[in-house]
CSV table of C-alpha atoms and ligand atoms in Angstrom, one decimal:
chain,number,residue,atom,x,y,z
A,1,MET,CA,11.3,16.3,31.2
A,2,THR,CA,10.5,14.4,28.1
A,3,PRO,CA,13.4,12.6,26.4
A,4,VAL,CA,11.5,12.8,23.1
A,5,GLY,CA,12.1,15.5,20.5
A,6,TYR,CA,12.8,16.1,16.8
A,7,VAL,CA,16.3,16.3,15.4
A,8,ASP,CA,15.9,17.7,11.9
A,9,ARG,CA,12.5,16.1,11.1
A,10,THR,CA,13.2,12.8,12.8
A,11,LEU,CA,11.7,12.0,16.2
A,12,THR,CA,14.3,10.8,18.7
A,13,CYS,CA,14.5,9.5,22.2
A,14,ASP,CA,17.7,10.4,24.0
A,15,GLY,CA,19.2,11.0,20.5
A,16,VAL,CA,18.2,7.6,19.2
A,17,ALA,CA,15.9,7.7,16.1
A,18,LEU,CA,12.7,5.9,17.1
A,19,ALA,CA,12.3,4.8,13.4
A,20,ASP,CA,15.5,2.8,13.7
A,21,VAL,CA,14.2,1.1,16.8
A,22,ALA,CA,10.9,0.3,15.1
A,23,ALA,CA,12.6,-1.0,12.0
A,24,LYS,CA,14.5,-3.6,14.1
A,25,ALA,CA,12.2,-4.3,17.1
A,26,GLY,CA,9.0,-4.0,15.1
A,27,THR,CA,5.7,-2.4,16.1
A,28,PRO,CA,3.9,-1.8,18.4
A,29,CYS,CA,6.8,-1.4,20.8
A,30,TYR,CA,7.4,0.5,24.1
A,31,VAL,CA,10.6,2.5,24.2
A,32,TYR,CA,11.9,3.8,27.6
A,33,SER,CA,14.7,6.3,28.4
A,34,ALA,CA,16.9,5.1,31.3
A,35,ALA,CA,18.3,8.6,31.7
A,36,THR,CA,14.9,10.1,32.3
A,37,ILE,CA,13.9,7.4,34.8
A,38,LEU,CA,17.1,8.0,36.7
A,39,ALA,CA,16.7,11.8,36.5
A,40,ASN,CA,13.2,11.5,37.9
A,41,TYR,CA,14.4,9.2,40.7
A,42,ARG,CA,17.3,11.6,41.5
A,43,ALA,CA,15.0,14.6,41.7
A,44,TYR,CA,13.3,12.9,44.7
A,45,GLU,CA,16.7,11.9,46.2
A,46,ASP,CA,18.1,15.4,45.8
A,47,ALA,CA,15.2,17.1,47.5
A,48,LEU,CA,15.3,14.7,50.4
A,49,GLN,CA,19.1,14.6,50.9
A,50,ARG,CA,19.1,15.8,54.5
A,51,THR,CA,16.0,13.9,55.6
A,52,PRO,CA,16.1,10.2,56.6
A,53,HIS,CA,14.2,8.7,53.7
A,54,THR,CA,13.6,5.8,51.3
A,55,ILE,CA,12.1,6.2,47.8
A,56,CYS,CA,10.1,3.0,47.3
A,57,TYR,CA,9.3,3.0,43.5
A,58,ALA,CA,5.8,1.7,42.9
A,59,VAL,CA,6.4,-1.4,40.8
A,60,LYS,CA,2.9,-1.5,39.5
A,61,ALA,CA,3.6,1.5,37.3
A,62,ASN,CA,6.2,-0.4,35.2
A,63,GLY,CA,7.6,-3.7,36.5
A,64,ASN,CA,10.0,-4.6,33.7
A,65,LEU,CA,13.1,-6.3,35.3
A,66,ALA,CA,15.5,-4.0,33.5
A,67,ILE,CA,13.8,-0.9,34.9
A,68,LEU,CA,13.7,-2.4,38.4
A,69,ARG,CA,17.4,-3.3,38.1
A,70,LEU,CA,18.2,0.3,37.0
A,71,LEU,CA,16.4,1.7,40.0
A,72,ALA,CA,17.8,-0.9,42.4
A,73,LYS,CA,21.3,0.0,41.3
A,74,ALA,CA,20.5,3.7,41.9
A,75,GLY,CA,19.6,2.7,45.5
A,76,ALA,CA,15.8,2.7,45.3
A,77,GLY,CA,13.5,0.7,47.4
A,78,PHE,CA,10.2,-0.7,46.1
A,79,ASP,CA,6.5,-0.6,46.9
A,80,ILE,CA,4.9,-3.9,45.9
A,81,VAL,CA,1.2,-4.9,45.7
A,82,SER,CA,1.5,-8.6,45.1
A,83,GLY,CA,3.7,-11.7,45.4
A,84,GLY,CA,4.4,-11.4,41.7
A,85,GLU,CA,5.8,-8.0,42.2
A,86,LEU,CA,8.0,-9.3,45.1
A,87,HIS,CA,9.3,-12.0,42.7
A,88,ARG,CA,10.2,-9.3,40.1
A,89,VAL,CA,12.0,-7.1,42.7
A,90,LEU,CA,14.0,-10.0,44.0
A,91,LYS,CA,14.9,-11.2,40.5
A,92,ALA,CA,16.0,-7.7,39.6
A,93,GLY,CA,18.4,-7.6,42.6
A,94,GLY,CA,16.2,-5.2,44.7
A,95,ASP,CA,17.1,-5.0,48.4
A,96,PRO,CA,14.2,-6.6,50.4
A,97,ALA,CA,15.1,-4.4,53.4
A,98,LYS,CA,13.8,-1.5,51.3
A,99,VAL,CA,10.5,-3.1,50.2
A,100,VAL,CA,7.1,-2.1,51.5
A,101,PHE,CA,4.0,-4.3,50.7
A,102,SER,CA,0.8,-2.4,50.0
A,103,GLY,CA,-2.7,-3.6,49.0
A,104,VAL,CA,-6.1,-4.5,50.5
A,105,GLY,CA,-6.0,-8.2,49.5
A,106,LYS,CA,-2.7,-9.8,50.5
A,107,THR,CA,-3.0,-13.6,50.5
A,108,ALA,CA,-1.4,-15.8,53.1
A,109,GLU,CA,1.0,-17.1,50.5
A,110,GLU,CA,2.0,-13.6,49.5
A,111,ILE,CA,2.5,-12.5,53.1
A,112,ASP,CA,4.6,-15.7,53.7
A,113,ALA,CA,6.8,-15.0,50.8
A,114,ALA,CA,7.3,-11.4,52.0
A,115,LEU,CA,8.2,-12.5,55.5
A,116,ALA,CA,10.6,-15.1,54.1
A,117,ALA,CA,12.3,-12.4,52.0
A,118,GLY,CA,12.6,-10.0,55.0
A,119,ILE,CA,10.9,-7.0,53.6
A,120,PHE,CA,11.0,-3.7,55.5
A,121,ALA,CA,7.3,-3.2,56.3
A,122,PHE,CA,3.7,-4.2,55.5
A,123,ASN,CA,1.2,-1.4,54.8
A,124,CYS,CA,-1.8,-3.1,56.4
A,125,GLU,CA,-5.3,-2.2,55.4
A,126,SER,CA,-7.6,-4.1,57.8
A,127,GLU,CA,-7.8,-5.8,61.2
A,128,PRO,CA,-8.2,-9.3,59.7
A,129,GLU,CA,-5.1,-8.7,57.7
A,130,LEU,CA,-3.2,-7.7,60.8
A,131,ALA,CA,-4.3,-10.9,62.6
A,132,LEU,CA,-3.2,-13.0,59.6
A,133,LEU,CA,0.1,-11.2,59.4
A,134,ALA,CA,0.7,-11.7,63.2
A,135,ALA,CA,-0.1,-15.4,62.9
A,136,LEU,CA,2.2,-15.9,60.0
A,137,ALA,CA,5.0,-13.9,61.5
A,138,GLN,CA,4.8,-16.0,64.7
A,139,ARG,CA,5.2,-19.1,62.5
A,140,HIS,CA,8.4,-17.6,61.0
A,141,GLY,CA,9.5,-16.7,64.5
A,142,ILE,CA,9.9,-13.0,63.6
A,143,ARG,CA,8.2,-9.7,64.3
A,144,ALA,CA,6.7,-8.0,61.2
A,145,ARG,CA,7.0,-4.3,60.9
A,146,VAL,CA,3.7,-2.7,60.2
A,147,ALA,CA,2.4,0.7,59.1
A,148,LEU,CA,-1.4,0.9,59.2
A,149,ARG,CA,-2.6,2.4,55.9
A,150,VAL,CA,-5.0,5.1,57.1
A,151,ASN,CA,-7.7,6.7,55.0
A,152,PRO,CA,-7.5,10.4,55.8
A,153,ASP,CA,-10.8,11.1,54.1
A,154,VAL,CA,-9.7,13.8,51.7
A,155,ASP,CA,-10.9,14.3,48.2
A,156,ALA,CA,-7.9,13.9,45.9
A,157,ALA,CA,-9.6,15.7,43.0
A,158,THR,CA,-8.4,13.3,40.4
A,159,HIS,CA,-10.1,10.8,38.1
A,160,ALA,CA,-12.6,8.6,40.1
A,161,TYR,CA,-10.8,5.4,39.2
A,162,ILE,CA,-7.4,6.6,40.6
A,163,SER,CA,-8.7,8.4,43.7
A,164,THR,CA,-8.3,6.3,46.9
A,165,GLY,CA,-8.3,8.6,49.9
A,166,SER,CA,-11.9,9.1,50.9
A,167,LEU,CA,-14.1,6.8,53.1
A,168,ALA,CA,-16.1,5.6,50.1
A,169,HIS,CA,-13.0,3.8,48.8
A,170,LYS,CA,-11.9,0.3,49.7
A,171,PHE,CA,-8.4,1.5,50.7
A,172,GLY,CA,-7.1,2.0,54.2
A,173,ILE,CA,-8.5,2.2,57.6
A,174,ASP,CA,-10.7,5.2,58.6
A,175,ILE,CA,-8.2,7.6,60.3
A,176,GLY,CA,-10.8,8.2,63.0
A,177,GLU,CA,-10.7,4.5,64.0
A,178,ALA,CA,-6.9,4.1,63.6
A,179,GLU,CA,-6.0,4.5,67.2
A,180,GLY,CA,-8.3,1.8,68.3
A,181,VAL,CA,-6.9,-0.5,65.7
A,182,TYR,CA,-3.3,0.2,66.8
A,183,GLU,CA,-4.4,-0.6,70.4
A,184,ARG,CA,-6.0,-3.9,69.5
A,185,ALA,CA,-3.1,-4.8,67.2
A,186,HIS,CA,-0.7,-4.2,70.1
A,187,GLU,CA,-2.2,-7.5,71.6
A,188,HIS,CA,-0.4,-9.3,68.8
A,189,GLY,CA,3.1,-9.8,70.1
A,190,ASN,CA,4.6,-10.4,66.6
A,191,LEU,CA,3.8,-7.0,65.1
A,192,LEU,CA,6.2,-4.0,65.3
A,193,LEU,CA,3.7,-1.2,65.1
A,194,GLU,CA,6.2,1.4,64.0
A,195,GLY,CA,4.7,3.2,61.0
A,196,VAL,CA,1.7,5.0,59.5
A,197,SER,CA,1.1,5.1,55.8
A,198,CYS,CA,-1.3,6.7,53.4
A,199,HIS,CA,-1.8,7.1,49.6
A,200,ILE,CA,-4.7,9.2,48.5
A,201,GLY,CA,-4.7,8.8,44.8
A,202,SER,CA,-2.8,9.2,41.6
A,203,GLN,CA,-2.1,11.9,38.9
A,204,GLN,CA,-2.4,14.8,41.4
A,205,PHE,CA,-1.5,18.3,40.4
A,206,ASP,CA,-2.7,20.1,43.5
A,207,PHE,CA,-0.7,19.8,46.7
A,208,ALA,CA,-3.5,20.9,48.9
A,209,PRO,CA,-5.3,17.5,49.4
A,210,ILE,CA,-2.0,15.7,49.9
A,211,MET,CA,-0.8,18.3,52.5
A,212,GLN,CA,-4.2,18.1,54.2
A,213,ALA,CA,-3.8,14.3,54.4
A,214,VAL,CA,-0.2,14.6,55.7
A,215,ASP,CA,-1.3,17.0,58.4
A,216,ARG,CA,-4.0,14.5,59.5
A,217,VAL,CA,-1.5,11.6,59.5
A,218,LEU,CA,1.0,13.6,61.5
A,219,GLU,CA,-1.7,14.5,64.1
A,220,LEU,CA,-2.4,10.8,64.3
A,221,ILE,CA,1.3,10.0,64.9
A,222,ALA,CA,1.4,12.5,67.7
A,223,ARG,CA,-1.6,10.9,69.3
A,224,LEU,CA,-0.2,7.4,68.9
A,225,ARG,CA,3.2,8.5,70.4
A,226,ALA,CA,1.3,10.1,73.3
A,227,LYS,CA,-0.2,6.6,73.9
A,228,GLY,CA,3.3,5.1,74.0
A,229,PHE,CA,3.6,3.7,70.4
A,230,SER,CA,7.0,4.3,69.1
A,231,ILE,CA,6.2,5.4,65.6
A,232,ARG,CA,9.4,5.6,63.6
A,233,HIS,CA,8.4,6.0,60.0
A,234,VAL,CA,5.7,7.6,57.9
A,235,ASP,CA,4.9,6.5,54.4
A,236,LEU,CA,3.2,9.2,52.3
A,237,GLY,CA,2.5,7.1,49.2
A,238,GLY,CA,2.9,8.2,45.6
A,239,GLY,CA,0.5,10.1,43.4
A,240,LEU,CA,2.4,13.1,42.0
A,241,GLY,CA,0.9,13.9,38.6
A,242,ILE,CA,2.7,14.3,35.3
A,243,ALA,CA,1.9,16.4,32.2
A,244,TYR,CA,0.3,14.4,29.4
A,245,LYS,CA,-0.4,17.6,27.4
A,246,PRO,CA,2.4,20.0,26.7
A,247,ASP,CA,0.7,22.9,28.5
A,248,GLU,CA,-0.3,21.0,31.7
A,249,PRO,CA,1.1,22.6,34.9
A,250,ALA,CA,2.5,19.4,36.4
A,251,PRO,CA,4.4,20.3,39.6
A,252,PRO,CA,8.2,19.6,39.5
A,253,ILE,CA,9.2,16.5,41.6
A,254,GLY,CA,11.7,18.6,43.6
A,255,GLN,CA,9.0,21.0,44.7
A,256,PHE,CA,6.7,18.2,45.7
A,257,ALA,CA,9.3,16.3,47.7
A,258,ALA,CA,10.5,19.5,49.3
A,259,ALA,CA,7.0,20.3,50.5
A,260,LEU,CA,6.7,16.8,52.1
A,261,ARG,CA,10.2,17.2,53.6
A,262,GLU,CA,9.1,20.4,55.3
A,263,LYS,CA,6.1,18.6,56.9
A,264,VAL,CA,8.2,15.9,58.5
A,265,THR,CA,11.4,17.8,59.3
A,266,GLY,CA,12.0,17.8,63.1
A,267,LYS,CA,9.5,15.1,63.7
A,268,ASP,CA,12.0,12.3,64.2
A,269,LEU,CA,10.5,10.2,61.4
A,270,HIS,CA,12.0,8.2,58.5
A,271,LEU,CA,10.1,9.3,55.4
A,272,LEU,CA,9.0,6.8,52.8
A,273,LEU,CA,7.6,7.8,49.4
A,274,GLU,CA,6.1,5.5,46.8
A,275,PRO,CA,6.2,7.3,43.5
A,276,GLY,CA,5.3,5.4,40.4
A,277,ARG,CA,4.0,7.5,37.5
A,278,SER,CA,6.3,10.4,38.2
A,279,ILE,CA,9.4,8.2,37.9
A,280,VAL,CA,8.6,6.3,34.6
A,281,GLY,CA,5.6,8.0,33.0
A,282,ASP,CA,7.3,10.7,30.9
A,283,ALA,CA,10.2,8.3,30.2
A,284,GLY,CA,8.3,6.1,27.7
A,285,VAL,CA,6.6,6.1,24.3
A,286,LEU,CA,4.6,3.5,22.5
A,287,VAL,CA,5.7,3.3,18.8
A,288,THR,CA,3.0,2.1,16.4
A,289,ARG,CA,2.5,1.9,12.6
A,290,VAL,CA,-0.5,3.2,10.6
A,291,LEU,CA,-2.3,0.4,8.9
A,292,TYR,CA,-5.2,2.1,7.2
A,293,ARG,CA,-7.1,5.3,6.8
A,294,LYS,CA,-10.9,5.2,6.6
A,295,LYS,CA,-13.9,7.4,6.7
A,296,GLY,CA,-17.2,6.9,8.5
A,297,GLY,CA,-19.7,9.6,7.6
A,298,ASP,CA,-17.8,12.8,8.3
A,299,LYS,CA,-15.4,11.1,10.6
A,300,GLU,CA,-11.8,10.2,9.8
A,301,PHE,CA,-10.2,7.1,11.3
A,302,VAL,CA,-6.5,6.3,11.5
A,303,VAL,CA,-6.2,2.6,12.1
A,304,ILE,CA,-2.9,1.7,13.8
A,305,ASP,CA,-1.3,-1.6,14.9
A,306,ALA,CA,-1.4,-0.7,18.6
A,307,ALA,CA,-4.7,-1.1,20.5
A,308,MET,CA,-6.5,-0.8,23.8
A,309,ASN,CA,-4.9,-4.2,24.8
A,310,ASP,CA,-1.5,-2.5,24.5
A,311,LEU,CA,-2.3,0.8,26.2
A,312,ILE,CA,-5.7,0.9,28.0
A,313,ARG,CA,-5.4,4.3,29.6
A,314,PRO,CA,-7.5,6.2,27.0
A,315,ALA,CA,-10.3,3.6,27.2
A,316,LEU,CA,-10.1,3.1,31.0
A,317,TYR,CA,-9.4,6.6,32.3
A,318,ASP,CA,-10.4,8.8,29.4
A,319,ALA,CA,-6.7,9.6,29.3
A,320,HIS,CA,-5.0,11.9,26.8
A,321,HIS,CA,-1.7,10.9,25.2
A,322,GLU,CA,0.0,13.1,22.6
A,323,ILE,CA,0.6,11.4,19.3
A,324,LEU,CA,3.5,12.5,17.2
A,325,PRO,CA,4.7,11.3,13.8
A,326,LEU,CA,8.1,9.8,13.7
A,327,ARG,CA,8.8,11.9,10.6
A,328,ALA,CA,7.7,15.5,11.2
A,329,SER,CA,5.4,16.7,8.5
A,330,PRO,CA,6.1,20.2,7.1
A,331,ALA,CA,2.3,20.4,6.4
A,332,GLY,CA,1.4,20.9,10.0
A,333,CYS,CA,-1.7,19.4,11.8
A,334,GLY,CA,-4.2,19.3,9.0
A,335,LEU,CA,-6.1,16.2,10.1
A,336,ARG,CA,-8.8,15.7,12.6
A,337,ALA,CA,-9.3,12.0,13.3
A,338,ASP,CA,-9.9,9.2,15.8
A,339,VAL,CA,-6.8,7.0,16.2
A,340,VAL,CA,-8.1,3.5,16.7
A,341,GLY,CA,-6.7,0.0,17.0
A,342,PRO,CA,-7.7,-3.4,15.5
A,343,VAL,CA,-9.6,-4.6,18.7
A,344,CYS,CA,-13.3,-5.4,18.3
A,345,GLU,CA,-14.5,-2.8,20.9
A,346,SER,CA,-15.8,0.8,20.3
A,347,ALA,CA,-13.6,1.8,23.3
A,348,ASP,CA,-10.5,0.8,21.3
A,349,PHE,CA,-9.1,4.2,20.6
A,350,LEU,CA,-5.8,5.9,21.6
A,351,ALA,CA,-7.2,9.3,20.7
A,352,GLN,CA,-10.5,10.8,19.7
A,353,ASN,CA,-11.2,13.8,17.5
A,354,ARG,CA,-7.5,14.5,17.5
A,355,GLN,CA,-6.0,17.4,15.5
A,356,MET,CA,-2.9,15.8,14.1
A,357,ALA,CA,-0.4,15.7,11.3
A,358,GLU,CA,-1.6,14.1,8.0
A,359,VAL,CA,-0.6,10.4,8.1
A,360,PHE,CA,-0.7,7.6,5.6
A,361,PRO,CA,-0.5,3.8,5.8
A,362,GLY,CA,3.0,2.7,6.7
A,363,ASP,CA,3.8,5.9,8.7
A,364,LEU,CA,5.1,5.5,12.2
A,365,LEU,CA,3.7,7.3,15.2
A,366,ALA,CA,4.8,7.7,18.8
A,367,VAL,CA,2.1,7.7,21.5
A,368,CYS,CA,3.8,9.8,24.2
A,369,THR,CA,4.1,9.7,28.0
A,370,ALA,CA,3.3,5.9,28.0
A,371,GLY,CA,6.0,4.8,30.5
A,372,ALA,CA,3.6,4.3,33.4
A,373,TYR,CA,0.5,2.1,33.5
A,374,GLY,CA,1.2,1.2,29.9
A,375,PHE,CA,2.7,-2.2,29.3
A,376,VAL,CA,1.8,-3.4,32.8
A,377,GLN,CA,-1.9,-3.1,31.9
A,378,ALA,CA,-1.4,-4.8,28.5
A,379,SER,CA,-3.4,-7.9,27.9
A,380,ASN,CA,-3.7,-10.6,25.2
A,381,TYR,CA,-7.3,-9.6,24.4
A,382,ASN,CA,-8.3,-10.6,20.8
A,383,ALA,CA,-5.3,-13.0,21.0
A,384,ARG,CA,-2.8,-10.2,20.4
A,385,PRO,CA,0.8,-10.8,21.5
A,386,ARG,CA,2.0,-8.1,23.9
A,387,PRO,CA,4.4,-5.6,22.4
A,388,ALA,CA,8.2,-5.6,22.8
A,389,GLU,CA,9.8,-3.3,25.3
A,390,VAL,CA,13.1,-1.4,24.6
A,391,LEU,CA,15.4,0.5,26.9
A,392,ILE,CA,17.6,3.3,25.6
A,393,GLU,CA,20.7,3.6,27.9
A,394,ASN,CA,24.0,5.5,27.3
A,395,GLY,CA,23.2,6.2,23.6
A,396,SER,CA,22.3,2.7,22.5
A,397,TRP,CA,19.1,0.6,22.8
A,398,ARG,CA,18.3,-3.0,23.6
A,399,VAL,CA,15.2,-5.1,23.8
A,400,ILE,CA,14.3,-5.7,27.5
A,401,ARG,CA,11.3,-7.8,26.8
A,402,SER,CA,10.7,-9.6,23.5
A,403,ARG,CA,7.5,-9.3,21.6
A,404,GLU,CA,5.3,-12.3,22.6
A,405,THR,CA,5.0,-15.0,20.0
A,406,LEU,CA,1.9,-16.9,18.9
A,407,ASP,CA,3.1,-19.9,21.0
A,408,ASP,CA,3.3,-17.6,24.1
A,409,LEU,CA,-0.4,-16.9,23.6
A,410,ILE,CA,-1.4,-20.6,24.1
A,411,ARG,CA,1.2,-21.6,26.6
A,412,GLY,CA,-0.3,-23.7,29.4
A,413,GLU,CA,-3.5,-24.5,27.5
A,414,GLU,CA,-4.5,-28.0,26.4
B,501,PLP,C1,-0.5,3.1,42.8
B,501,PLP,C2,0.1,3.3,44.1
B,501,PLP,C3,1.3,4.1,44.2
B,501,PLP,C4,1.9,4.8,43.0
B,501,PLP,O1,1.1,5.8,42.6
B,501,PLP,P1,1.6,6.9,41.4
B,501,PLP,O2,0.4,7.7,41.2
B,501,PLP,O3,1.9,6.0,40.2
B,501,PLP,O4,2.8,7.6,42.0
B,501,PLP,C5,1.8,4.2,45.4
B,501,PLP,N1,1.3,3.6,46.5
B,501,PLP,C6,0.2,2.8,46.4
B,501,PLP,C7,-0.3,2.2,47.7
B,501,PLP,C8,-0.4,2.7,45.2
B,501,PLP,O5,-1.5,1.9,45.2
């Protein structure tokens, strides 16, 4: 449910006029709704009430400390993919006992830090990783809980760059080889082989591939148990899609979580989920100012102060983000234009051929549904300071990350 809407002709987020935020925090600037983030989190919790479970928010979707703190206070666990994300979670007061560590390329230093923090489990993706984890756990004098991330070889039917669950992808261990891997890993005395995990891709609208993957994972768990492994938890990853266009049929969180609950009910398994996008995606907008209008042949360009370095999803995934004027125009959508930033790349657009309201230099726009994979993928390309981030909570707003300064850009250089 989007927190963004017009009150009179003014675009607001949770009742706060976005133009007021822009006037004080400047542009470009990300604005998030705490209420929406919590409502999304609670939709998972409510659907899973009677099932033993942990919602491990995928930090990579949006790792701002204030957002992690908000979710930690609500009781969330976290799915991390690096030592940097572990650092963020610990700084934000997250409970390490609810953290799972995913990723194909964990370094020894990262594994060490996670062992020292006492995380819940490692989602391991290869046999050499299992061997390294076992050796490091031995050095710590502890047994590390492991879920093998299996690759169930299903086609997630999403964008190629965010699909991860078929054998052509670098992720996971071929589910057909998993039993052998568990048996060999059993030789390592320092591993608790108690889980199985999978994550087949992101921005999924269709439950069928996920349910097919879950069935394959549950069959594997039955076979492992028959061999004497005491599998206690199943981690079904994240991946639920959200609507980027008003008419997109994104499935409700409750329906998705209930479908997964049905699959594991009665199986004596603790259920872990790793949602990222579906928690924060619709909770954020990127506010930007129009700098110029220009024409190229028949084409109209709206040049704004946000660019691909601030929000790379249109350039990287061909993603669509709705763009709304902060002041609704009574004239309707009379303009067809490319909305582009100042970066020196032809891929620097936030929208192409977009039918939109007539806008003029100085006008403010909101790039919608930008709460996930927005700021976290921002860079300093073209020596552009990264934008400020703002959180709206209980009717007021505050800056939760200052806009970078020019000195920030050269910190650490000679
Ligand atoms: C990216 C990722 C997630 C989160 O995916 P969303 O589509 O944002 O829900 C969860 N688990 C793993 C292992 C991931 O790589």
